[in-house]
mmCIF file of C-alpha atoms in Angstrom:
data_model
loop_
_atom_site.group_PDB
_atom_site.id
_atom_site.type_symbol
_atom_site.label_atom_id
_atom_site.label_comp_id
_atom_site.label_asym_id
_atom_site.label_seq_id
_atom_site.Cartn_x
_atom_site.Cartn_y
_atom_site.Cartn_z
ATOM 1 C CA MET A 1 18.739 0.219 -97.597
ATOM 2 C CA SER A 2 15.577 0.647 -95.441
ATOM 3 C CA TYR A 3 15.283 2.375 -92.382
ATOM 4 C CA ALA A 4 12.879 3.588 -90.070
ATOM 5 C CA GLU A 5 12.984 6.836 -88.427
ATOM 6 C CA LEU A 6 12.105 6.016 -84.335
ATOM 7 C CA GLY A 7 12.454 9.877 -84.179
ATOM 8 C CA ASP A 8 16.266 10.858 -83.694
ATOM 9 C CA LEU A 9 16.591 6.399 -83.897
ATOM 10 C CA ARG A 10 16.992 4.959 -86.773
ATOM 11 C CA LEU A 11 16.921 0.995 -87.633
ATOM 12 C CA TYR A 12 17.564 -0.967 -90.543
ATOM 13 C CA TYR A 13 15.652 -3.205 -92.011
ATOM 14 C CA GLU A 14 14.478 -5.826 -94.888
ATOM 15 C CA ARG A 15 10.732 -6.396 -95.927
ATOM 16 C CA GLY A 16 10.419 -9.368 -98.880
ATOM 17 C CA GLY A 17 7.428 -11.455 -99.296
ATOM 18 C CA GLU A 18 3.945 -11.482 -99.356
ATOM 19 C CA GLY A 19 0.770 -13.173 -97.890
ATOM 20 C CA GLU A 20 -0.645 -13.115 -94.094
ATOM 21 C CA PRO A 21 0.107 -13.175 -91.516
ATOM 22 C CA GLU A 22 2.892 -11.131 -91.612
ATOM 23 C CA LEU A 23 6.512 -12.545 -89.564
ATOM 24 C CA LEU A 24 8.618 -10.226 -87.920
ATOM 25 C CA PHE A 25 12.124 -11.791 -86.791
ATOM 26 C CA VAL A 26 13.922 -9.674 -83.513
ATOM 27 C CA HIS A 27 17.917 -11.694 -82.793
ATOM 28 C CA GLY A 28 19.123 -11.855 -80.167
ATOM 29 C CA TRP A 29 22.180 -10.237 -78.136
ATOM 30 C CA CYS A 30 24.767 -8.899 -80.040
ATOM 31 C CA CYS A 31 23.133 -10.110 -83.276
ATOM 32 C CA ASP A 32 21.464 -8.437 -86.712
ATOM 33 C CA HIS A 33 18.858 -9.823 -88.567
ATOM 34 C CA THR A 34 21.068 -12.273 -90.295
ATOM 35 C CA ALA A 35 20.561 -14.517 -87.109
ATOM 36 C CA PHE A 36 17.102 -15.208 -89.322
ATOM 37 C CA GLN A 37 18.189 -15.667 -92.742
ATOM 38 C CA PRO A 38 17.380 -19.210 -92.976
ATOM 39 C CA GLN A 39 14.124 -18.505 -91.799
ATOM 40 C CA PHE A 40 13.151 -15.514 -93.619
ATOM 41 C CA ASP A 41 14.101 -17.000 -96.956
ATOM 42 C CA TYR A 42 12.177 -19.768 -96.305
ATOM 43 C CA PHE A 43 8.454 -17.565 -95.272
ATOM 44 C CA GLU A 44 9.740 -15.133 -97.374
ATOM 45 C CA ARG A 45 7.851 -17.611 -100.468
ATOM 46 C CA THR A 46 4.241 -17.535 -98.009
ATOM 47 C CA HIS A 47 4.624 -14.809 -96.102
ATOM 48 C CA THR A 48 5.095 -10.933 -96.052
ATOM 49 C CA VAL A 49 8.656 -10.535 -93.317
ATOM 50 C CA THR A 50 11.046 -8.525 -91.504
ATOM 51 C CA ALA A 51 13.841 -8.359 -90.394
ATOM 52 C CA LEU A 52 14.919 -6.016 -88.063
ATOM 53 C CA ASP A 53 18.318 -4.603 -86.042
ATOM 54 C CA LEU A 54 18.015 -3.917 -83.026
ATOM 55 C CA ARG A 55 18.904 -0.584 -81.929
ATOM 56 C CA GLY A 56 23.267 -0.806 -81.163
ATOM 57 C CA CYS A 57 23.664 -3.839 -83.297
ATOM 58 C CA GLY A 58 23.930 -4.041 -87.111
ATOM 59 C CA LYS A 59 22.736 -0.954 -89.759
ATOM 60 C CA SER A 60 21.040 0.680 -86.856
ATOM 61 C CA ASP A 61 21.611 3.602 -85.000
ATOM 62 C CA CYS A 62 23.923 3.045 -81.427
ATOM 63 C CA PRO A 63 22.736 5.992 -79.084
ATOM 64 C CA GLY A 64 24.131 5.898 -75.764
ATOM 65 C CA SER A 65 20.887 4.241 -73.596
ATOM 66 C CA GLY A 66 17.660 2.485 -73.937
ATOM 67 C CA TYR A 67 18.749 -0.669 -73.276
ATOM 68 C CA HIS A 68 16.095 -2.348 -71.255
ATOM 69 C CA ILE A 69 13.959 -4.931 -72.709
ATOM 70 C CA ARG A 70 11.487 -2.649 -72.030
ATOM 71 C CA ASP A 71 13.409 -0.001 -74.333
ATOM 72 C CA PHE A 72 13.202 -2.799 -76.866
ATOM 73 C CA ALA A 73 9.558 -3.942 -77.061
ATOM 74 C CA ASP A 74 8.645 -0.278 -76.683
ATOM 75 C CA ASP A 75 10.695 0.357 -80.044
ATOM 76 C CA LEU A 76 9.712 -2.614 -82.341
ATOM 77 C CA ALA A 77 5.923 -1.204 -81.503
ATOM 78 C CA GLN A 78 7.125 1.841 -82.926
ATOM 79 C CA PHE A 79 8.501 0.212 -85.724
ATOM 80 C CA CYS A 80 5.568 -1.009 -86.750
ATOM 81 C CA VAL A 81 3.630 1.837 -86.804
ATOM 82 C CA GLN A 82 6.315 3.645 -88.810
ATOM 83 C CA VAL A 83 6.884 0.620 -91.917
ATOM 84 C CA ALA A 84 2.274 -0.433 -91.086
ATOM 85 C CA ILE A 85 2.922 -4.029 -89.979
ATOM 86 C CA GLU A 86 -0.735 -4.569 -88.301
ATOM 87 C CA LYS A 87 -0.757 -7.402 -86.609
ATOM 88 C CA PRO A 88 2.708 -10.054 -86.284
ATOM 89 C CA VAL A 89 3.920 -13.507 -85.749
ATOM 90 C CA VAL A 90 7.218 -11.786 -83.058
ATOM 91 C CA ILE A 91 9.318 -14.428 -83.890
ATOM 92 C CA GLY A 92 12.088 -13.907 -81.801
ATOM 93 C CA HIS A 93 15.298 -15.584 -80.202
ATOM 94 C CA SER A 94 17.130 -15.820 -77.674
ATOM 95 C CA LEU A 95 16.717 -12.040 -76.000
ATOM 96 C CA GLY A 96 14.729 -11.541 -78.989
ATOM 97 C CA GLY A 97 12.535 -13.955 -77.540
ATOM 98 C CA MET A 98 12.331 -11.776 -74.156
ATOM 99 C CA ILE A 99 11.618 -8.779 -76.011
ATOM 100 C CA ALA A 100 8.116 -10.383 -77.754
ATOM 101 C CA VAL A 101 6.940 -11.429 -74.486
ATOM 102 C CA GLU A 102 7.580 -8.037 -73.113
ATOM 103 C CA LEU A 103 6.070 -6.425 -76.231
ATOM 104 C CA ALA A 104 2.890 -8.710 -76.388
ATOM 105 C CA ALA A 105 2.342 -7.575 -72.771
ATOM 106 C CA ARG A 106 2.928 -4.193 -72.643
ATOM 107 C CA TYR A 107 0.916 -4.168 -76.037
ATOM 108 C CA PRO A 108 -1.329 -7.322 -75.674
ATOM 109 C CA SER A 109 -3.422 -6.254 -78.465
ATOM 110 C CA PHE A 110 -0.364 -6.043 -80.666
ATOM 111 C CA PRO A 111 1.313 -9.260 -81.631
ATOM 112 C CA ARG A 112 -0.522 -12.382 -83.411
ATOM 113 C CA ALA A 113 1.570 -14.669 -81.942
ATOM 114 C CA LEU A 114 4.787 -15.426 -80.416
ATOM 115 C CA VAL A 115 7.654 -17.767 -81.565
ATOM 116 C CA LEU A 116 10.260 -18.025 -78.803
ATOM 117 C CA VAL A 117 13.476 -19.472 -80.304
ATOM 118 C CA ASP A 118 15.268 -20.371 -77.266
ATOM 119 C CA PRO A 119 14.605 -16.849 -75.380
ATOM 120 C CA GLY A 120 16.732 -16.221 -72.913
ATOM 121 C CA PRO A 121 15.653 -16.283 -68.946
ATOM 122 C CA ILE A 122 12.067 -16.385 -68.625
ATOM 123 C CA ASP A 123 12.101 -17.483 -65.293
ATOM 124 C CA PRO A 124 15.406 -17.796 -63.776
ATOM 125 C CA LEU A 125 16.674 -19.748 -61.151
ATOM 126 C CA PRO A 126 18.703 -17.816 -58.551
ATOM 127 C CA GLU A 127 21.755 -19.029 -60.232
ATOM 128 C CA THR A 128 21.097 -17.950 -63.687
ATOM 129 C CA ILE A 129 20.816 -14.023 -62.108
ATOM 130 C CA LYS A 130 23.640 -13.935 -59.862
ATOM 131 C CA PHE A 131 25.376 -15.554 -63.739
ATOM 132 C CA PHE A 132 24.206 -12.401 -65.360
ATOM 133 C CA ASP A 133 25.105 -10.065 -62.651
ATOM 134 C CA ALA A 134 28.544 -11.957 -62.313
ATOM 135 C CA ALA A 135 28.444 -11.505 -66.551
ATOM 136 C CA ALA A 136 27.934 -7.725 -66.462
ATOM 137 C CA ASP A 137 30.432 -7.040 -64.145
ATOM 138 C CA GLN A 138 33.052 -8.953 -66.505
ATOM 139 C CA LEU A 139 32.203 -7.479 -69.606
ATOM 140 C CA GLU A 140 32.900 -3.580 -67.777
ATOM 141 C CA GLY A 141 35.994 -4.513 -67.005
ATOM 142 C CA PRO A 142 38.831 -4.626 -68.374
ATOM 143 C CA ASN A 143 39.095 -8.016 -70.149
ATOM 144 C CA GLY A 144 36.199 -7.849 -71.261
ATOM 145 C CA GLU A 145 36.063 -8.335 -75.029
ATOM 146 C CA GLU A 146 38.050 -11.331 -74.357
ATOM 147 C CA VAL A 147 35.583 -12.585 -71.612
ATOM 148 C CA ARG A 148 32.441 -11.839 -74.904
ATOM 149 C CA ARG A 149 34.151 -13.827 -77.451
ATOM 150 C CA LEU A 150 35.086 -16.894 -75.039
ATOM 151 C CA TRP A 151 31.219 -16.645 -74.093
ATOM 152 C CA THR A 152 30.132 -16.801 -77.390
ATOM 153 C CA GLU A 153 31.884 -19.222 -78.225
ATOM 154 C CA ASP A 154 30.717 -21.194 -76.206
ATOM 155 C CA MET A 155 26.800 -20.580 -77.489
ATOM 156 C CA GLY A 156 28.044 -21.409 -81.328
ATOM 157 C CA ALA A 157 27.343 -24.171 -83.056
ATOM 158 C CA ARG A 158 28.401 -28.041 -83.982
ATOM 159 C CA ASP A 159 29.632 -27.022 -87.317
ATOM 160 C CA VAL A 160 32.759 -24.876 -86.816
ATOM 161 C CA GLU A 161 32.419 -22.708 -90.025
ATOM 162 C CA LEU A 162 28.719 -21.152 -88.817
ATOM 163 C CA ALA A 163 30.399 -20.744 -85.605
ATOM 164 C CA ARG A 164 32.773 -18.694 -86.115
ATOM 165 C CA TRP A 165 30.349 -16.748 -87.898
ATOM 166 C CA ILE A 166 28.650 -16.422 -84.819
ATOM 167 C CA THR A 167 31.074 -15.034 -82.903
ATOM 168 C CA ASP A 168 32.533 -12.679 -85.078
ATOM 169 C CA LEU A 169 28.596 -11.816 -85.723
ATOM 170 C CA MET A 170 28.503 -11.381 -81.487
ATOM 171 C CA CYS A 171 32.043 -9.376 -81.589
ATOM 172 C CA ARG A 172 30.795 -6.201 -83.734
ATOM 173 C CA VAL A 173 28.602 -4.480 -81.329
ATOM 174 C CA PRO A 174 29.934 -1.922 -79.169
ATOM 175 C CA LEU A 175 31.673 -3.508 -76.146
ATOM 176 C CA PRO A 176 29.996 -0.434 -73.884
ATOM 177 C CA ILE A 177 26.098 -2.023 -75.206
ATOM 178 C CA ALA A 178 26.521 -5.859 -75.143
ATOM 179 C CA ALA A 179 27.507 -5.316 -70.712
ATOM 180 C CA ALA A 180 24.190 -3.198 -70.936
ATOM 181 C CA VAL A 181 21.555 -5.078 -71.824
ATOM 182 C CA ILE A 182 22.946 -7.855 -69.658
ATOM 183 C CA ARG A 183 23.400 -5.260 -66.623
ATOM 184 C CA SER A 184 19.378 -4.478 -67.297
ATOM 185 C CA LEU A 185 18.292 -8.711 -67.902
ATOM 186 C CA ASN A 186 18.040 -8.470 -64.509
ATOM 187 C CA ASP A 187 15.649 -5.800 -63.724
ATOM 188 C CA TRP A 188 13.263 -7.736 -66.052
ATOM 189 C CA HIS A 189 10.469 -9.413 -64.488
ATOM 190 C CA GLY A 190 9.756 -11.911 -67.208
ATOM 191 C CA VAL A 191 6.768 -13.833 -65.420
ATOM 192 C CA GLY A 192 4.855 -11.069 -64.831
ATOM 193 C CA ALA A 193 5.022 -10.118 -68.495
ATOM 194 C CA LEU A 194 4.479 -13.752 -69.726
ATOM 195 C CA ALA A 195 1.462 -13.761 -67.567
ATOM 196 C CA LEU A 196 -0.149 -10.903 -69.476
ATOM 197 C CA CYS A 197 0.434 -12.745 -72.333
ATOM 198 C CA THR A 198 -2.735 -13.719 -73.983
ATOM 199 C CA VAL A 199 -2.079 -14.509 -77.767
ATOM 200 C CA PRO A 200 -0.555 -18.339 -78.637
ATOM 201 C CA THR A 201 2.415 -18.821 -78.096
ATOM 202 C CA LEU A 202 5.657 -21.047 -79.104
ATOM 203 C CA LEU A 203 8.664 -21.947 -77.148
ATOM 204 C CA LEU A 204 11.034 -24.405 -79.053
ATOM 205 C CA ARG A 205 13.991 -25.788 -76.941
ATOM 206 C CA ARG A 206 17.351 -27.248 -77.925
ATOM 207 C CA LEU A 207 17.310 -29.081 -74.895
ATOM 208 C CA LEU A 208 15.068 -29.505 -70.996
ATOM 209 C CA GLY A 209 17.967 -29.221 -68.796
ATOM 210 C CA ASP A 210 18.239 -30.993 -65.321
ATOM 211 C CA ASN A 211 15.237 -28.566 -63.971
ATOM 212 C CA PRO A 212 13.147 -27.114 -67.408
ATOM 213 C CA GLU A 213 12.053 -24.223 -67.817
ATOM 214 C CA ALA A 214 9.210 -24.144 -69.942
ATOM 215 C CA VAL A 215 8.361 -27.084 -67.039
ATOM 216 C CA ARG A 216 7.810 -23.265 -64.425
ATOM 217 C CA LEU A 217 6.700 -21.810 -67.894
ATOM 218 C CA LEU A 218 3.792 -23.559 -68.238
ATOM 219 C CA ALA A 219 2.340 -23.491 -65.184
ATOM 220 C CA ILE A 220 2.502 -19.651 -66.240
ATOM 221 C CA LYS A 221 0.769 -19.834 -69.055
ATOM 222 C CA PRO A 222 -0.593 -22.782 -69.634
ATOM 223 C CA ASP A 223 -1.812 -22.904 -73.678
ATOM 224 C CA LEU A 224 1.699 -22.946 -73.886
ATOM 225 C CA GLN A 225 3.212 -25.043 -77.198
ATOM 226 C CA VAL A 226 6.601 -26.170 -76.509
ATOM 227 C CA GLY A 227 9.057 -28.312 -78.876
ATOM 228 C CA ILE A 228 11.983 -29.156 -78.947
ATOM 229 C CA THR A 229 14.718 -29.725 -81.357
ATOM 230 C CA VAL A 230 18.011 -32.192 -81.770
ATOM 231 C CA GLY A 231 21.740 -32.334 -82.377
ATOM 232 C CA ALA A 232 22.040 -28.128 -82.496
ATOM 233 C CA GLY A 233 23.390 -25.646 -80.143
ATOM 234 C CA HIS A 234 21.653 -22.252 -78.697
ATOM 235 C CA PHE A 235 21.050 -20.520 -82.692
ATOM 236 C CA HIS A 236 19.407 -24.425 -83.746
ATOM 237 C CA GLN A 237 17.065 -21.625 -86.203
ATOM 238 C CA LEU A 238 20.662 -21.263 -88.441
ATOM 239 C CA GLU A 239 22.049 -25.366 -87.739
ATOM 240 C CA VAL A 240 18.767 -27.472 -87.970
ATOM 241 C CA PRO A 241 16.283 -24.975 -90.162
ATOM 242 C CA GLU A 242 15.065 -28.141 -91.191
ATOM 243 C CA GLN A 243 13.693 -28.904 -87.479
ATOM 244 C CA VAL A 244 12.548 -25.312 -86.729
ATOM 245 C CA ASN A 245 11.060 -24.114 -89.501
ATOM 246 C CA PRO A 246 8.114 -27.268 -89.708
ATOM 247 C CA MET A 247 7.648 -26.609 -86.309
ATOM 248 C CA ILE A 248 6.995 -22.438 -86.725
ATOM 249 C CA GLU A 249 5.130 -23.942 -89.944
ATOM 250 C CA ARG A 250 2.509 -26.414 -88.245
ATOM 251 C CA PHE A 251 2.263 -23.887 -85.541
ATOM 252 C CA LEU A 252 1.499 -20.883 -87.858
ATOM 253 C CA GLN A 253 -0.989 -22.974 -89.698
ATOM 254 C CA PHE A 254 -2.938 -25.225 -86.826
ATOM 255 C CA THR A 255 -2.714 -22.071 -83.810
ATOM 256 C CA VAL A 256 -2.649 -18.971 -85.799
#
């Protein structure tokens, strides 16, 4: 078991493989490093790969504060200095994709490239903002655990066993931490962060929707590359790695 010591904060991580560029996997809300296990196993054959548990998640410490996207981005920067990771390709899922964008904005010389795997809203619509405010209220309410379980079940996979595994994983994080993260999301200026992002970026979506954010993000970052998976939900890196892995691989081959 490996831990990085960031002052009073210990972050758990796993590292393997060999080769450049190094890939740094950043999981999403209420998850841990195992949310990228198919990619970790696949790419460690050709690259150095690292996956960590964010503060409050998995085997990492659970401090009482520090759950804004900018806090997670600062943690990542300090983590990479501590572990001697230089110019990684940062691959983030959901909340992890938002953290990756903030990292590139705050530390523009740090990442080599970004892969955003169905990231949380970067350019949220008004109804999305209202949803997050209401979700935070519900998570902080008397039925918070039930609300989280119902919400995570809706994020699940088409495979019943995988969907159950995802829900169980996401319900292990202390509920006050889960609520604090959701509460902070509307305080993040994703459009401004993406506008400051100068590195090559791949956006992987599972669907476009009626008002596709991908189109709006292309107006902010015209060099954004976009891929769409088929037959999967929000955790498409776990459901259809046979689609996700080759798209990441081609992005690394021809862009990075």
